[in-house]
Amino acid sequence: METLIYECFTEPSITFQDFQKLEDIDKLRLLMSKPTKEMYIKNVKNWMIPFLQRCERRNKGAAIEIMREYLVTMAKDDLTYPMLIFENSKEDKPNPIIQGNHHVLSIGLDCVYKCERNDQLNNAWAIFQYLPKRGYGFIGEELSRLHGQRDQLEYHLVGAGILEDNGLPTPIHVLKDTQNNTEEAKQMFVKLTRKAASRKQPLKESGWRQLLKNVLQLQQKVYKCIDQQICCEIFTESLLCSGSTDNFRLASEMMVTSESESTAAGNNLGGILHSAMHSETQVNYTRSVALVLDASREYFNSSANLMDPCMELARACLKLITDTPDSVQTELDLIGALSILDDFKVDILPLQVRLCDDRIDLVVKALESSNTTYKQTSKLLRLAKLLRVSGEDEPERNGRVMVLIAETALKAKDYRVAYQTCSDLMSQCYLPAWNVCKQLGECEEFKDLTARRSLLSYALTYCDADVIETLMKSRSLLETQILYQTVDTHMDVDKQSKEETVAADQPTQYNSPLQKTRAVTREVLTNTTMTTKAVLATVSDKQWWKNTLNWMRPLSFTTETDGVDGNYGMEKQACHPFYETVINDGYVNQNDINYGKFSSLPVDSSTVKFLSHSLLRTGKLEETRTNGSCVQPTSEVLLELAREAITEDMSLGLGYLLALPQPLDAEEVLEKLPRTAVSLQLAAYYYALQIYTSMTSYLGSNVSDLYLHSPNKVIDVVISHVTSQSNPDWSESVKALIPKLQHYVELLADFMQGEMLRGLGRGVDVARFTRDNNYKQETIVGLAMTSEKDVFEISLSLAKRYTLSLWEVYMTHLEYLFSESGLSTKEIEERVKSLGFLPTLVSQSSDFYQRANTYILPSIRGTDHTRLMYYYSLLDNCNSSDIGDLMKPDLHLKLLKKIKSAIPGLDYTKLVGGQENPLDVLQPVLLSGNVHVMAKLANKIPDQMQGGFLTASSVFCIYIKKYFWEKDPSTKKMLETTADWLHRYESCGEFFSRLTAADYIKFIDSITFTEQAIEMLDEDCRGDIVRRAVKYTRQQSNKQKQNEQGEEITYDDAVTHLQQSQRHLDTLKSELITGFKTSHQERKQKYHKEYDLSRAEQDKLKVLVKKMVTDGEEVNTINELLELSPIESWKTLTVYQQAIQDIIAMFRKESESTPVTIESEAFELLRQVLHSVSNHLQQSGSFVNSDDIISELRQFCADMTLPLKPRMDTLLLLEKSFEMSDEDHELLLYYRSDAIISTAWDDHRLSLDDVKSDEGRQAVFKSLLESCTKMKHLEALSTLLQTWPTLNTAKQFSTDPPNHPWIQLLVAMVMCKDEDKIGDETVTVLKTIHPSQSLSLQCIQHMYLLMMEENMSLSALKFIFISEYEELYDKAIEIMHEPSEFGPNYYDDELFQLILDNNIGTKIVNTPYYPPLFEYLLANQNEETKSHVEKLANELQEAGYDSEAGSLLLSYRGTHPALKTLDAALSIVSKWFKK
């Protein structure tokens, strides 16, 4: 109490009793109620701590709780004093106020989080810094938890700092409270980003970049409850809603703006993100579209009109999505719709447009905006499309709009537009349009009757049921008007033509009344109110019908065609296109209707058919309206229509005829039809129908069933009935029809007899058959090629009738049976036997054999032994003298009988045909069970390729060849060990006695010297086999069998042959051949294989050694091979001479049988030959010398008739390979010079003397230089100078540029005006001749000045740097410091490479050339460039260009642009180049 009153100076009015009633915390507050910042800590130590100690003694643990409550309560409003407490509670303080790390942490965290002010961030950071940090060693669970909370506090402080930096100060506890609340977190980010977007001073790009980093940092530190993607979306949304198009660009970099764009490409989000984050933060495509749509709608809805700036912002937003999906396009279309509405003067808010329930109302407003708006159909349709009227249903949308247009046009009495719109609606088949079509069709002010009819027809099709009757009446009347006008118009035209030829005072019998009728009608038609009454009165006028029919009669048949096209010949049954698939082979008139468009084709209204149809329809419409009380005469009209229709639609024509009142009137049409099966049957069918219907009471059947039967059946029934009655009681009309029916039936029968041949379906031309004998014979024989017995009998009957050879018919039929009939052999045999024509065929044995061998045998498969036996059995009936073959049919039959059972898979035709080796045919099918059978038959099988017949030995030989290589029957695998193969050889021994010596040799060679033998058997195994074979042949030779006396090859010959094989196999073990075998070179392995297969035969060895020579094998190797296997009269030199002759033959193209057949390889082969010889000579070899080789080639090179190039190339090769004489050198120089000159000059040729001496060459150079007119001439001359020895003038005038030959040439190149000139030719020449033709300093300087005068600065600089005269470098660098002009054309990669090679990069640092050089080094990063970079950087550093050196190194090593500062450059230089 004393301290409180006298030291703390608190309120003195407080009494001791009041003080005792206070809680400890309240007492503490009184003690510290009047602190000053300067004295606060002192007071704490003097007053607070003693007080708390007393409290602690009184109640353990009370001190820290009171301290906590005191500090937390005070921190709520201000963290200043708590911050001082924690500052003096650090561990390094001698007497910390709060003792114990866990108490400091716990109270500190509570204080910071209890603070409700948003301006205490600095104090909070200070408290955080004073809190104990995590130490080493063991800590308790509680302390570990508090340290974790301290770490979390750090994140919250960082987040609060971010918010405060961006103008959104926030208490720390808010971040803690909301860090796991997704919605609160989103609101926090929205506030943060929107705050940035609404600043008075708009953020620049760098500001937005920093804001994005802050947002992402805040998410990573505090608000982990929401995904990073959501943060990016909120940030992007703020950019889009910022009202700045510049921010839109930044937003586009944050978004995936097209569906095809890959977010995984990792482009670091363009310029806005750089390296700050990974591309995963880019907003995906779906969300990008949603954000853009939300932003654009916000701008759109807030716009006052189309011109509002927000509308442009909405459009700019939508343009960010580059692939324009449907949702974006919808918004763009809505903006476009505003433009069209504005054009129509429709005043409406954009928001109203969006909120309009049915946007068709907006189209209505557009139509009502002006009296002529309805004429802008396309614009109105576009408006509806943009407004998405009826959604995406375009037909429905267009239909609704066009109905409105039609109704508006109809109200405006613009019938043309109304009809055009209705036509479009009808073509689109828009059903609700029927009402407006009905209105326009019933509008009598609309004068186009045809159009009105089509409108009423459409309305009638789709109208409601209650208006059908009304529409039917309206259309009937309208059609009557149209038909009347049609007929009346044609009559009027015809009348006018007649009046030109007939006198005015001599009117025809129909002119006056007809004219009167028309006049009345026209007068009535002009008055719309009397239309209906007038039309009805006119068409019911009897006089009008009479006059019209009289007018039509003269027109009959005037429009008929000549039958060139169509079905006027009545060859087919004509039908309507609708029944095309029902009637087989019918005629369809495609001019009637087009089912592709489901519409009738245009009809010529001037035809009689059309006029007749119109007249008939007019009458029938009248009958319909009068309920049949008024009937007009229609026979003539029906006949005319039948005549026109019967060739195009027979059913319709027949219907017209059946409608005639008098049936016999149809004869007028039927008798004039062409006489065909169709027309005659039609006539018979017509009369049969008429008779049947007239006799219904007699027949006792229902007439309605009549038309369900086929016409033939109807005709047969009627004919049968009328002919079966002797005294019928029929009416006169029926009796008159019966003769007509019988007449047409008889005509039909006669016609069908004439059509019999055509009826066979063989394409027989009956008319040609009757007059052309050759055609007749071919037709009858062709009919014999059938499996149908009836047709064959017809063929026989025709052959007998026309005295055609029956043998030919039978033979043709037999050929057909074997080749094309598809019958089995048994069926053919039965057919031949049943027909019994074999005796007739064999009566001409020779012809029968020839025809059978030519046409029947090739059609039989060689493995069909049954058919072959039957074939040869047929031939066996022939006279054997008429068969000239080596094998007679009976021999074939004997062979086939045995082969069929023994070898069913053998192709007999190939075996005896002579086209293939019979042994090759036999080998695949030979088995142990049939080889003996075939051996017995061998002497009966001809070998037409070798002559004579096969032998049993040859059959056994091919069998044991096959048997030897067969797999092991038990394991089904090939044999592997030598013992197995030798055992297999021994198992073949049972057949050796059956082989001749020649066949035995063939067998042994086939198992020892073939590719299969080399692959399957090792050399030892082959040697063992050959040794056993030698032993066997010696034994056989000693026996001297009698049957071998006549053999061409004896066993003695076999012994010699096999001994050679044995010796050859022994050579395979030589070091040379073994080296070939074990070599890794495929070429030498092939040598081994070819040598092995050669069996030391001379011809094969010659081919091999020449191949080795052309492959470039060493001479010693060739010699060693010849010593191993000598070739008669051939030495090593001979081999090389023969190989060179073969190569020369390739050049000359004289031989196509040389070992090397590819001409393009000739020179390469020669090079290899000469190279091997040259190496041999260098090694002091003596087997081949250069003189022999040169002498072989000299004559070839001197042959002027051969092309120059191979000869010159050969001389060059000789020059490189051997020491050549002066004569050869001169010849070579001449050839080369002539080749170079001939490529550029067509009319300039050299002689040998021109190039022998220096003076001659100088003269040639001067002459050619004067004749140079093109750059190719100068380039050829440059090549020529390089080819020649250095001219004496080049040495004499080395310091006199105008007289130096190279300078003369270079000057000519500079001054050349050829369009093919590219500018760098002089540099190319200098690089080519440097340093072999080193030009003097004066020459280089002369060329440099000339090129500078000609504005060729780039070439001039290269010229100096290539020359390597450092005296001239200063001049070049001086020009580079102050160039008259500079651009990409004044430098290239070659110039920069020369600068680097000559180490003058430091001298151009301050020139315009240094930046491009810098870019060149960065763009070409490789090992060579790396060394240049390091070297140049070192030189720059030594020259004092530290910053340039550092910048070069930083850039080359890929340092981020943000780190490329001057300090960094200097630092890196000092690091990499220690001074």
Coordinates of C-alpha atoms in Angstrom, one line a residue, residues 483-893:
L483 CA -55.8 -24.9 -115.7
Y484 CA -58.3 -22.8 -117.4
Q485 CA -55.8 -20.0 -118.0
T486 CA -53.2 -22.6 -119.3
V487 CA -55.6 -24.1 -121.9
D488 CA -57.0 -20.7 -122.8
T489 CA -53.6 -19.2 -123.3
H490 CA -52.5 -22.0 -125.8
M491 CA -55.8 -21.7 -127.7
D492 CA -55.3 -17.9 -127.9
V493 CA -51.7 -18.3 -129.3
D494 CA -52.9 -20.9 -131.9
K495 CA -55.8 -18.7 -132.9
Q496 CA -53.4 -15.8 -133.6
S497 CA -51.3 -18.0 -135.8
K498 CA -54.3 -19.2 -137.8
E499 CA -55.6 -15.6 -138.3
E500 CA -52.4 -14.8 -140.2
T501 CA -53.4 -17.3 -142.9
V502 CA -57.2 -17.2 -142.8
A503 CA -59.2 -14.2 -144.0
A504 CA -61.0 -12.1 -141.4
D505 CA -64.4 -12.6 -143.0
Q506 CA -64.0 -16.5 -142.9
P507 CA -64.0 -17.4 -139.2
T508 CA -63.7 -21.1 -138.3
Q509 CA -66.5 -23.0 -136.7
Y510 CA -65.0 -22.5 -133.2
N511 CA -63.6 -19.0 -133.3
S512 CA -66.6 -17.1 -132.4
P513 CA -67.9 -18.9 -129.3
L514 CA -64.4 -19.5 -128.0
Q515 CA -63.5 -15.9 -128.4
K516 CA -66.7 -15.0 -126.6
T517 CA -65.9 -17.4 -123.7
R518 CA -62.3 -16.1 -123.3
A519 CA -63.4 -12.5 -123.4
V520 CA -66.0 -13.1 -120.7
T521 CA -63.5 -15.0 -118.6
R522 CA -60.8 -12.3 -118.9
E523 CA -63.2 -9.7 -117.9
V524 CA -64.3 -11.6 -114.9
L525 CA -60.8 -12.5 -113.8
T526 CA -60.0 -8.8 -113.6
N527 CA -62.5 -8.5 -110.8
T528 CA -61.3 -10.4 -107.8
T529 CA -64.6 -10.4 -106.1
M530 CA -66.2 -12.5 -108.9
T531 CA -63.3 -14.9 -109.5
T532 CA -64.9 -18.0 -108.0
K533 CA -68.2 -17.6 -109.7
A534 CA -66.6 -16.8 -113.1
V535 CA -64.3 -19.8 -113.1
L536 CA -67.1 -22.2 -112.2
A537 CA -69.3 -20.8 -114.9
T538 CA -66.6 -21.0 -117.6
V539 CA -65.5 -24.6 -117.1
S540 CA -69.0 -25.9 -117.0
D541 CA -69.8 -24.3 -120.3
K542 CA -70.4 -27.1 -122.9
Q543 CA -69.3 -24.9 -125.7
W544 CA -65.9 -24.3 -124.1
W545 CA -65.3 -28.1 -123.9
K546 CA -66.4 -28.7 -127.5
N547 CA -64.2 -25.9 -128.9
T548 CA -61.2 -27.0 -126.8
L549 CA -61.4 -30.6 -128.1
N550 CA -61.7 -29.4 -131.7
W551 CA -58.7 -27.2 -131.2
M552 CA -56.6 -30.2 -129.8
R553 CA -57.3 -32.7 -132.6
P554 CA -54.9 -31.2 -135.2
L555 CA -52.1 -31.3 -132.6
S556 CA -52.2 -35.1 -132.2
F557 CA -48.9 -36.8 -132.8
T558 CA -47.2 -33.5 -133.8
T559 CA -45.0 -33.7 -130.8
E560 CA -43.9 -37.4 -131.2
T561 CA -40.2 -38.1 -131.4
D562 CA -38.6 -40.5 -133.8
G563 CA -37.8 -42.9 -131.0
V564 CA -34.1 -42.2 -130.9
D565 CA -34.2 -41.8 -127.2
G566 CA -36.6 -43.2 -124.6
N567 CA -38.7 -46.3 -124.8
Y568 CA -40.5 -45.6 -128.1
G569 CA -39.5 -49.0 -129.5
M570 CA -41.4 -50.6 -126.6
E571 CA -38.5 -53.0 -125.9
K572 CA -39.0 -52.8 -122.1
Q573 CA -41.9 -52.5 -119.8
A574 CA -42.0 -48.8 -118.9
C575 CA -42.8 -47.9 -115.3
H576 CA -42.8 -44.9 -112.9
P577 CA -39.5 -44.4 -111.1
F578 CA -41.2 -45.2 -107.8
Y579 CA -41.6 -48.9 -109.0
E580 CA -38.1 -49.2 -110.4
T581 CA -37.0 -51.8 -107.9
V582 CA -40.2 -53.9 -108.3
I583 CA -40.1 -54.4 -112.0
N584 CA -37.0 -56.3 -113.3
D585 CA -35.2 -54.8 -116.3
G586 CA -37.9 -52.1 -116.7
Y587 CA -37.6 -48.8 -118.5
V588 CA -37.7 -45.8 -116.2
N589 CA -38.2 -42.3 -117.5
Q590 CA -35.8 -40.3 -115.3
N591 CA -37.3 -37.1 -116.7
D592 CA -40.5 -37.6 -114.8
I593 CA -39.3 -37.1 -111.3
N594 CA -36.1 -36.5 -109.4
Y595 CA -36.0 -38.5 -106.1
G596 CA -32.7 -36.9 -105.3
K597 CA -34.6 -33.6 -104.6
F598 CA -38.0 -35.2 -104.1
S599 CA -39.6 -32.9 -106.6
S600 CA -41.0 -33.2 -110.1
L601 CA -38.8 -32.0 -112.9
P602 CA -40.0 -29.0 -115.0
V603 CA -42.6 -29.9 -117.6
D604 CA -42.9 -28.4 -121.0
S605 CA -46.3 -26.7 -120.9
S606 CA -46.5 -26.6 -124.7
T607 CA -46.7 -30.4 -125.1
V608 CA -49.9 -32.2 -126.0
K609 CA -49.4 -34.4 -123.0
F610 CA -49.4 -31.5 -120.7
L611 CA -52.4 -29.8 -122.4
S612 CA -54.4 -33.0 -122.4
H613 CA -53.6 -33.6 -118.7
S614 CA -54.7 -30.1 -117.9
L615 CA -58.0 -30.4 -119.8
L616 CA -58.7 -33.8 -118.1
R617 CA -57.9 -32.4 -114.7
T618 CA -60.1 -29.4 -115.3
G619 CA -63.0 -31.7 -116.1
K620 CA -62.5 -33.9 -113.1
L621 CA -62.2 -31.0 -110.8
E622 CA -65.5 -29.8 -112.1
E623 CA -67.1 -33.2 -111.6
T624 CA -65.7 -33.2 -108.0
R625 CA -67.2 -29.8 -107.2
T626 CA -70.6 -30.7 -108.8
N627 CA -70.6 -34.2 -107.2
G628 CA -70.8 -35.8 -110.6
S629 CA -73.7 -33.8 -111.9
C630 CA -71.7 -32.2 -114.7
V631 CA -69.7 -34.8 -116.9
Q632 CA -67.6 -33.7 -119.9
P633 CA -66.6 -35.9 -122.9
T634 CA -63.0 -37.2 -122.3
S635 CA -62.3 -40.0 -124.7
E636 CA -60.1 -38.0 -127.0
V637 CA -58.2 -36.6 -124.1
L638 CA -57.7 -40.1 -122.6
L639 CA -56.5 -41.5 -125.9
E640 CA -54.0 -38.7 -126.2
L641 CA -52.8 -39.2 -122.7
A642 CA -52.5 -43.0 -123.2
R643 CA -50.5 -42.5 -126.4
E644 CA -48.1 -40.2 -124.6
A645 CA -47.9 -42.2 -121.4
I646 CA -47.7 -45.8 -122.6
T647 CA -44.0 -45.7 -123.6
E648 CA -43.0 -44.1 -120.3
D649 CA -45.4 -45.6 -117.7
M650 CA -47.2 -48.6 -119.0
S651 CA -49.5 -48.9 -116.0
L652 CA -50.6 -45.3 -116.3
G653 CA -51.2 -45.7 -120.1
L654 CA -53.2 -48.9 -119.4
G655 CA -55.2 -47.0 -116.8
Y656 CA -56.0 -44.3 -119.4
L657 CA -57.2 -47.0 -121.8
L658 CA -59.3 -48.8 -119.2
A659 CA -61.0 -45.5 -118.4
L660 CA -62.4 -45.2 -122.0
P661 CA -66.2 -45.4 -122.2
Q662 CA -65.9 -47.6 -125.3
P663 CA -63.2 -50.4 -125.0
L664 CA -62.7 -50.7 -128.7
D665 CA -61.6 -47.1 -129.0
A666 CA -58.2 -48.3 -127.5
E667 CA -57.4 -50.0 -130.8
E668 CA -56.6 -46.5 -132.2
V669 CA -53.6 -46.5 -129.9
L670 CA -52.7 -50.3 -129.7
E671 CA -52.5 -50.9 -133.4
K672 CA -50.0 -48.1 -133.8
L673 CA -47.6 -49.4 -131.2
P674 CA -44.3 -51.1 -132.3
R675 CA -44.5 -54.9 -132.6
T676 CA -42.6 -56.1 -129.5
A677 CA -43.3 -58.8 -126.9
V678 CA -44.1 -56.0 -124.4
S679 CA -46.6 -54.2 -126.7
L680 CA -48.3 -57.3 -127.9
Q681 CA -48.7 -58.7 -124.4
L682 CA -50.0 -55.3 -123.3
A683 CA -52.6 -55.4 -126.0
A684 CA -53.6 -59.0 -125.2
Y685 CA -53.8 -58.1 -121.5
Y686 CA -55.9 -55.1 -122.1
Y687 CA -58.5 -57.1 -124.1
A688 CA -58.4 -59.9 -121.6
L689 CA -59.1 -57.4 -118.7
Q690 CA -62.0 -55.9 -120.7
I691 CA -63.5 -59.3 -121.5
Y692 CA -63.0 -60.5 -117.9
T693 CA -64.8 -57.5 -116.4
S694 CA -67.6 -57.7 -118.9
M695 CA -68.1 -61.4 -118.2
T696 CA -68.0 -61.2 -114.4
S697 CA -71.4 -62.7 -114.1
Y698 CA -70.4 -65.7 -116.3
L699 CA -67.1 -66.3 -114.5
G700 CA -68.6 -66.0 -111.1
S701 CA -65.6 -64.2 -109.5
N702 CA -64.8 -60.9 -107.9
V703 CA -63.4 -58.2 -110.3
S704 CA -61.3 -56.7 -107.5
D705 CA -59.2 -59.9 -107.4
L706 CA -58.4 -59.7 -111.1
Y707 CA -55.5 -57.2 -110.8
L708 CA -53.7 -59.4 -108.2
H709 CA -52.8 -62.0 -110.8
S710 CA -50.0 -61.8 -113.4
P711 CA -51.0 -60.7 -116.9
N712 CA -50.0 -64.1 -118.4
K713 CA -52.4 -65.9 -116.0
V714 CA -55.2 -63.5 -116.8
I715 CA -54.7 -64.0 -120.5
D716 CA -54.5 -67.8 -120.2
V717 CA -57.7 -67.9 -118.1
V718 CA -59.6 -65.7 -120.5
I719 CA -58.4 -67.5 -123.6
S720 CA -59.2 -70.9 -122.0
H721 CA -62.7 -69.7 -121.1
V722 CA -63.6 -68.2 -124.5
T723 CA -62.3 -71.1 -126.5
S724 CA -64.0 -73.7 -124.4
Q725 CA -67.5 -72.3 -125.1
S726 CA -69.3 -73.6 -128.2
N727 CA -72.4 -71.4 -128.2
P728 CA -71.9 -68.8 -125.6
D729 CA -74.6 -66.3 -124.7
W730 CA -72.5 -63.3 -124.5
S731 CA -73.2 -59.6 -125.3
E732 CA -72.2 -58.1 -128.5
S733 CA -69.6 -56.0 -126.9
V734 CA -67.8 -59.1 -125.5
K735 CA -68.1 -60.8 -128.8
A736 CA -66.4 -57.9 -130.5
L737 CA -63.5 -58.0 -128.0
I738 CA -62.7 -61.7 -128.4
P739 CA -61.3 -61.6 -131.9
K740 CA -59.0 -58.7 -130.9
L741 CA -57.7 -60.8 -128.0
Q742 CA -57.1 -63.8 -130.2
H743 CA -55.4 -61.7 -132.8
Y744 CA -52.8 -60.3 -130.4
V745 CA -52.2 -63.7 -128.7
E746 CA -51.4 -65.1 -132.1
L747 CA -49.0 -62.2 -132.9
L748 CA -47.3 -62.7 -129.6
A749 CA -46.8 -66.4 -130.2
D750 CA -45.3 -65.7 -133.7
F751 CA -43.0 -63.1 -132.2
M752 CA -41.8 -65.4 -129.4
Q753 CA -40.8 -68.1 -131.9
G754 CA -38.5 -65.6 -133.6
E755 CA -37.1 -64.6 -130.3
M756 CA -36.1 -68.2 -129.2
L757 CA -32.4 -67.7 -129.7
R758 CA -32.4 -64.4 -128.0
G759 CA -34.4 -66.0 -125.2
L760 CA -31.4 -68.3 -124.5
G761 CA -29.7 -65.3 -122.8
R762 CA -26.5 -65.8 -124.9
G763 CA -26.6 -62.4 -126.5
V764 CA -27.5 -63.8 -129.9
D765 CA -28.3 -61.2 -132.6
V766 CA -31.2 -62.9 -134.4
A767 CA -31.0 -60.7 -137.5
R768 CA -27.3 -61.4 -137.9
F769 CA -27.8 -65.1 -137.1
T770 CA -30.0 -65.4 -140.2
R771 CA -27.7 -63.7 -142.6
D772 CA -24.0 -64.3 -141.4
N773 CA -22.8 -67.9 -141.7
N774 CA -19.7 -67.4 -139.7
Y775 CA -21.7 -65.8 -136.9
K776 CA -24.1 -68.6 -137.1
Q777 CA -21.4 -71.3 -136.8
E778 CA -19.8 -69.4 -133.8
T779 CA -23.2 -69.1 -132.1
I780 CA -24.0 -72.8 -132.4
V781 CA -20.6 -73.8 -131.1
G782 CA -20.9 -71.3 -128.3
L783 CA -24.2 -72.8 -127.3
A784 CA -22.4 -76.1 -126.8
M785 CA -20.3 -74.5 -124.0
T786 CA -22.9 -75.2 -121.3
S787 CA -23.7 -77.7 -118.6
E788 CA -27.4 -77.3 -119.3
K789 CA -28.7 -80.3 -121.2
D790 CA -31.5 -78.4 -122.9
V791 CA -29.2 -75.7 -124.2
F792 CA -26.8 -78.4 -125.5
E793 CA -29.6 -80.1 -127.3
I794 CA -30.6 -76.8 -128.9
S795 CA -27.1 -76.5 -130.1
L796 CA -27.1 -80.0 -131.6
S797 CA -30.5 -79.4 -133.2
L798 CA -29.2 -76.1 -134.7
A799 CA -26.1 -77.8 -135.9
K800 CA -28.1 -80.5 -137.6
R801 CA -30.4 -78.0 -139.1
Y802 CA -27.6 -75.9 -140.5
T803 CA -25.4 -78.9 -141.4
L804 CA -22.6 -77.8 -139.0
S805 CA -20.0 -80.4 -138.0
L806 CA -21.2 -82.4 -135.0
W807 CA -17.5 -83.2 -134.2
E808 CA -16.8 -79.6 -133.6
V809 CA -19.9 -79.3 -131.3
Y810 CA -18.9 -82.4 -129.3
M811 CA -15.2 -81.3 -129.0
T812 CA -16.2 -77.9 -127.8
H813 CA -18.5 -79.4 -125.3
L814 CA -15.8 -81.7 -124.0
E815 CA -13.3 -78.9 -123.7
Y816 CA -15.9 -76.9 -121.7
L817 CA -16.6 -79.9 -119.4
F818 CA -12.9 -80.2 -118.5
S819 CA -12.0 -76.5 -118.2
E820 CA -15.0 -74.4 -117.1
S821 CA -17.9 -76.6 -116.1
G822 CA -16.8 -77.2 -112.5
L823 CA -17.9 -80.8 -112.7
S824 CA -16.0 -83.6 -111.0
T825 CA -14.2 -86.2 -113.0
K826 CA -16.9 -88.8 -112.3
E827 CA -19.6 -86.4 -113.4
I828 CA -17.6 -85.6 -116.6
E829 CA -17.2 -89.4 -117.3
E830 CA -20.9 -90.0 -116.8
R831 CA -21.8 -87.0 -119.0
V832 CA -19.6 -88.2 -121.8
K833 CA -21.0 -91.7 -121.5
S834 CA -24.6 -90.5 -121.5
L835 CA -24.1 -88.3 -124.5
G836 CA -22.2 -91.0 -126.4
F837 CA -20.1 -88.7 -128.5
L838 CA -16.7 -90.3 -127.9
P839 CA -16.8 -92.5 -131.1
T840 CA -17.5 -89.4 -133.1
L841 CA -14.5 -87.7 -131.6
V842 CA -12.0 -90.5 -132.0
S843 CA -13.0 -90.9 -135.6
Q844 CA -10.6 -87.9 -136.2
S845 CA -7.8 -89.1 -133.9
S846 CA -5.2 -86.6 -134.9
D847 CA -7.4 -83.6 -134.5
F848 CA -8.9 -85.0 -131.3
Y849 CA -5.3 -85.4 -129.8
Q850 CA -4.2 -82.0 -130.9
R851 CA -7.2 -80.2 -129.5
A852 CA -7.2 -82.2 -126.2
N853 CA -3.4 -81.6 -125.7
T854 CA -3.8 -77.8 -126.5
Y855 CA -7.0 -77.0 -124.6
I856 CA -7.8 -79.7 -122.1
L857 CA -4.5 -80.8 -120.7
P858 CA -3.4 -77.3 -119.5
S859 CA -6.7 -77.0 -117.5
I860 CA -6.0 -80.2 -115.4
R861 CA -3.9 -79.8 -112.2
G862 CA -0.8 -82.0 -112.2
T863 CA -1.7 -83.5 -108.8
D864 CA -5.2 -84.5 -110.0
H865 CA -4.1 -88.0 -111.0
T866 CA -7.7 -89.2 -111.3
R867 CA -8.6 -86.7 -114.0
L868 CA -5.3 -87.2 -115.8
M869 CA -6.0 -90.9 -116.0
Y870 CA -9.4 -90.3 -117.4
Y871 CA -8.0 -87.8 -119.9
Y872 CA -5.3 -90.2 -121.1
S873 CA -8.0 -93.0 -121.2
L874 CA -9.9 -90.9 -123.7
L875 CA -6.7 -90.4 -125.8
D876 CA -6.0 -94.1 -125.5
N877 CA -9.0 -94.7 -127.8
C878 CA -7.2 -92.8 -130.6
N879 CA -5.0 -94.4 -133.2
S880 CA -1.4 -94.5 -131.7
S881 CA 0.0 -93.6 -135.1
D882 CA -1.7 -90.3 -134.9
I883 CA 0.0 -89.4 -131.6
G884 CA 3.5 -88.1 -132.2
D885 CA 4.7 -87.8 -128.6
L886 CA 7.5 -89.8 -127.0
M887 CA 5.1 -91.1 -124.5
K888 CA 1.9 -92.8 -125.6
P889 CA -1.4 -92.6 -123.6
D890 CA -1.0 -96.2 -122.5
L891 CA 2.4 -95.4 -121.0
H892 CA 0.9 -92.4 -119.2
L893 CA -1.8 -94.6 -117.8

